[in-house]
PDB file of C-alpha atoms in Angstrom:
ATOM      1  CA  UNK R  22      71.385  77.959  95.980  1.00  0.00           C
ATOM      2  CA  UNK R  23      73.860  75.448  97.706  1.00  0.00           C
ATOM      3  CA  UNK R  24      77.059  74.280  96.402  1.00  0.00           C
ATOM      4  CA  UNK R  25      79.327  71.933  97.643  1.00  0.00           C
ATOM      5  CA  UNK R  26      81.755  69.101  96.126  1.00  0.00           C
ATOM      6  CA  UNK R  27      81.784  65.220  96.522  1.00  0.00           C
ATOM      7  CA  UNK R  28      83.867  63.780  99.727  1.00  0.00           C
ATOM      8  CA  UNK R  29      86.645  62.993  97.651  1.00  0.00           C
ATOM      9  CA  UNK R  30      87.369  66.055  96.259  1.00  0.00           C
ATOM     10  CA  UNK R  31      90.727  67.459  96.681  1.00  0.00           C
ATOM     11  CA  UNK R  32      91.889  71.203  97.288  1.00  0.00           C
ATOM     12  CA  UNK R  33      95.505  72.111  95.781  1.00  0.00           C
ATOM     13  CA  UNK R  34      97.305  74.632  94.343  1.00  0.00           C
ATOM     14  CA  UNK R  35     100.027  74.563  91.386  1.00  0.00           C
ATOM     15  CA  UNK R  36     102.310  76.589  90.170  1.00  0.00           C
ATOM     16  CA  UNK R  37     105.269  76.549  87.129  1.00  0.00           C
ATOM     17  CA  UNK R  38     109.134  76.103  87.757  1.00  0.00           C
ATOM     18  CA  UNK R  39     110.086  78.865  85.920  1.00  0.00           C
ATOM     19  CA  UNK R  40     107.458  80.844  87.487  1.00  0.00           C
ATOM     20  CA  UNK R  41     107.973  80.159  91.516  1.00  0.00           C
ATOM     21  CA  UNK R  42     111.644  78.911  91.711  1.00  0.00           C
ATOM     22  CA  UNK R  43     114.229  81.721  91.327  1.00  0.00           C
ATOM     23  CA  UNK R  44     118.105  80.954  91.832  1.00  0.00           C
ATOM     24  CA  UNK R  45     118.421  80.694  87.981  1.00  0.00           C
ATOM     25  CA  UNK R  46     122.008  80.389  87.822  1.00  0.00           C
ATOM     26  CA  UNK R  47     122.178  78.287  91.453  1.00  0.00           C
ATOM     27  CA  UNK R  48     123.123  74.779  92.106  1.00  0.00           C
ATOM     28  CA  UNK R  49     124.163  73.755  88.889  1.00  0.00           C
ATOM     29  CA  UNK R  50     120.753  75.274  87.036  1.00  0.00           C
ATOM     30  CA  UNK R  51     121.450  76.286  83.085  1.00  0.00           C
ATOM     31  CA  UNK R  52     119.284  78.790  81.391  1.00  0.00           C
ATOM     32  CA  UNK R  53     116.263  77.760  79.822  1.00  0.00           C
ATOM     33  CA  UNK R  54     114.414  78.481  77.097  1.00  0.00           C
ATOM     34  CA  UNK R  55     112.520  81.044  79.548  1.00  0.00           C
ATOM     35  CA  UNK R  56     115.422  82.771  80.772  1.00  0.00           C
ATOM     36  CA  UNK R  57     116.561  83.427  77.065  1.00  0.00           C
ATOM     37  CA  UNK R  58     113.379  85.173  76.399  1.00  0.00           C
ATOM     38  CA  UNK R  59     112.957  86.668  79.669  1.00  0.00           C
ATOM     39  CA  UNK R  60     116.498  88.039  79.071  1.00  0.00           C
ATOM     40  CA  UNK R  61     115.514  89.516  75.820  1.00  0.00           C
ATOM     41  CA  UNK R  62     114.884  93.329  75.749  1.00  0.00           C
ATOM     42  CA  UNK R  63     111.611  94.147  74.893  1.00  0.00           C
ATOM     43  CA  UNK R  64     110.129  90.895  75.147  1.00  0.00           C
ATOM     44  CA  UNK R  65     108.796  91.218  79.008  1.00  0.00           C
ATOM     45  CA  UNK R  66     107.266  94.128  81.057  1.00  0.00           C
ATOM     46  CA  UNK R  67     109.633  96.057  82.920  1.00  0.00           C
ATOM     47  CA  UNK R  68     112.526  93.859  81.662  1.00  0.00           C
ATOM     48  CA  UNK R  69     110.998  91.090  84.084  1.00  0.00           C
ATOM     49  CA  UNK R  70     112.538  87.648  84.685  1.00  0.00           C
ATOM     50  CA  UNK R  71     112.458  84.481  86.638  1.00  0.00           C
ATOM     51  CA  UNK R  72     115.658  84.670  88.293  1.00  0.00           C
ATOM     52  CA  UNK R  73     114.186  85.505  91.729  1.00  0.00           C
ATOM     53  CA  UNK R  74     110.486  84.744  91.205  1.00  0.00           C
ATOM     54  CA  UNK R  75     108.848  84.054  94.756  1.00  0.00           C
ATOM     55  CA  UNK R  76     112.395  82.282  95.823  1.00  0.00           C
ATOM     56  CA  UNK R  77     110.684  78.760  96.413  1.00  0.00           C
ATOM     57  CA  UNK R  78     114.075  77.352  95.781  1.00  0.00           C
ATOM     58  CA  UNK R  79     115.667  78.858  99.339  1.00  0.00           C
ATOM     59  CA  UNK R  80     111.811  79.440 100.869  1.00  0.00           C
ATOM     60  CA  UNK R  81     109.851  75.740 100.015  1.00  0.00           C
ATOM     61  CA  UNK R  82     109.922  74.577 103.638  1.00  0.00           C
ATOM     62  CA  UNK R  83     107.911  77.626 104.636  1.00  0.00           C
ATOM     63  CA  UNK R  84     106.107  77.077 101.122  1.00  0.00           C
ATOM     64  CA  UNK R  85     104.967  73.491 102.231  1.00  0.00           C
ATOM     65  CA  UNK R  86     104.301  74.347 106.128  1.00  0.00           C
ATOM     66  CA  UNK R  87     102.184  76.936 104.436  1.00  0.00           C
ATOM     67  CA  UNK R  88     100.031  74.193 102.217  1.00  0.00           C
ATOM     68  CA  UNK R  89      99.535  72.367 104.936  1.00  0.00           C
ATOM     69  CA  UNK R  90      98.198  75.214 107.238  1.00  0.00           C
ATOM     70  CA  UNK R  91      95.726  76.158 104.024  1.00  0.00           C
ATOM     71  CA  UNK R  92      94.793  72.406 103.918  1.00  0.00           C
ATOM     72  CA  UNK R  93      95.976  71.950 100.764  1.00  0.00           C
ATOM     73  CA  UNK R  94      95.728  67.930  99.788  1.00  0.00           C
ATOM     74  CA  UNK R  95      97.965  68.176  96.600  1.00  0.00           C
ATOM     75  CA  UNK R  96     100.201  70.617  94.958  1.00  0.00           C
ATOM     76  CA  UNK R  97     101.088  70.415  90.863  1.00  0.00           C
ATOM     77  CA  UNK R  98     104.436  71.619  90.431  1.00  0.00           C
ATOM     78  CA  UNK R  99     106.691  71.533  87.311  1.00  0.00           C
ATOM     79  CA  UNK R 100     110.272  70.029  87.473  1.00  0.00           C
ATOM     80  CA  UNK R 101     112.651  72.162  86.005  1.00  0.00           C
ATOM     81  CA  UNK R 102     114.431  70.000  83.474  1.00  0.00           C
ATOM     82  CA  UNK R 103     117.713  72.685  83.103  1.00  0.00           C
ATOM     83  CA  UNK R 104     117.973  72.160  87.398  1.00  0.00           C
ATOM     84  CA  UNK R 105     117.981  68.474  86.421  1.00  0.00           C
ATOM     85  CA  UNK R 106     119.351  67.700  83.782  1.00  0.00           C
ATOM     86  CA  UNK R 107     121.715  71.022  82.811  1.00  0.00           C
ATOM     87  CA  UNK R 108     122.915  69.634  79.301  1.00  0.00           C
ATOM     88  CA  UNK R 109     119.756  68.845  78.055  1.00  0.00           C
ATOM     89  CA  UNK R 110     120.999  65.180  78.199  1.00  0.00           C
ATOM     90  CA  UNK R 111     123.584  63.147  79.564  1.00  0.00           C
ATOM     91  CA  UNK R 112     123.939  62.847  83.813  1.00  0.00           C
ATOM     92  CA  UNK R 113     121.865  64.232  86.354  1.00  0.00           C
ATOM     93  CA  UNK R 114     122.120  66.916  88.245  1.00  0.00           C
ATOM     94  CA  UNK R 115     122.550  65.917  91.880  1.00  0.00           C
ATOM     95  CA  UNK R 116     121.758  69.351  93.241  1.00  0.00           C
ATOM     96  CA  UNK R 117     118.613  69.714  91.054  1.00  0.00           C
ATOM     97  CA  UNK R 118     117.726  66.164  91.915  1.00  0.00           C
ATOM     98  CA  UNK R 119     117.926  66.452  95.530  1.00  0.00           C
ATOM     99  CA  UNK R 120     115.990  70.115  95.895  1.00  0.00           C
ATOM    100  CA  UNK R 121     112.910  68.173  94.036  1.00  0.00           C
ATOM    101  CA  UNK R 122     113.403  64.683  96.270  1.00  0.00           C
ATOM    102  CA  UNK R 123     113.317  66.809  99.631  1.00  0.00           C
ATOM    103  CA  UNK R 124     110.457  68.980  98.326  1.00  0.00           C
ATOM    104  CA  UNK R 125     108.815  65.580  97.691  1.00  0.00           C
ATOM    105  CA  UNK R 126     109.753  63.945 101.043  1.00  0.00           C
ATOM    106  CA  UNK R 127     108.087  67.184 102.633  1.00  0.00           C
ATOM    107  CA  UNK R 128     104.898  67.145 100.537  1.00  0.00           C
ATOM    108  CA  UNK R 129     104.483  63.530 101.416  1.00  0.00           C
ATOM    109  CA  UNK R 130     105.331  64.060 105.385  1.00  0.00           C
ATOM    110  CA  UNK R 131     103.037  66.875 105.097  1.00  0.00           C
ATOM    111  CA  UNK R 132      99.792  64.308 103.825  1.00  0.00           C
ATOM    112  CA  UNK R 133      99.739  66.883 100.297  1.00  0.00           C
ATOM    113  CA  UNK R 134     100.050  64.784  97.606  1.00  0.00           C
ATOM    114  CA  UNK R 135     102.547  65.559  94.996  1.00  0.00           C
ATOM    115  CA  UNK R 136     101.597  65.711  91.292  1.00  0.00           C
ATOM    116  CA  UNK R 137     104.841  66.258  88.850  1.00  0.00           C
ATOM    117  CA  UNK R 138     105.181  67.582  85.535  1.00  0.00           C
ATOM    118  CA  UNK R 139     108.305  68.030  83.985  1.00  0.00           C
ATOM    119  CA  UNK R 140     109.296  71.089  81.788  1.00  0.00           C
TER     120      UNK R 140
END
């Protein structure tokens, strides 16, 4: 039996803030409502949390060259809205907003198109 998709199907990946982004308490991040239940004993294995992860926040160049070299042609990713938006409301970020613009610039310069979510 053959498989095989249509011509215009696209290969990507995606993958959660809280899941992939570490540096939870870096450039001007506030916990969310994972970190307070990460945080809380007995509510993960091995007391695991999100405050490392993969380090996508320091590593997403190599992240994106890496896309690109799997021929990835989009990537979901969530945008974490404490990196943001740290008060819940009121100004931006400028940190949070610029680590998400220059990840976009790259996906874009890289031909993987970028599909957002916001958490």
């Amino acid at each position: 039996m053959s498989r095989s998709f249509d011509d215009d199907f696209v290969w990507g990946s995606a993958t959660a803030a809280y899941q992939i982004e570490g540096a939870a308490a870096e450039g001007g991040r506030t916990p969310s409502i994972w970190d307070t239940f990460s945080h809380t004993p007995g509510k993960t294995l091995n007391g695991d949390t999100g405050d490392v992860a993969v380090d996508h926040y320091h590593r997403w160049r190599d992240d994106v060259a890496l896309m690109g070299e799997l021929g990835l042609g989009a990537y979901r990713f969530s945008i974490s809205w404490s990196r943001v938006q740290p008060g819940g409301s009121g100004p931006l970020n400028p940190e949070g907003v610029r680590f998400y613009s220059d990840l976009l610039d790259a996906l874009i310069a890289a031909n993987i198109t970028p599909v957002v979510t916001l958490y």
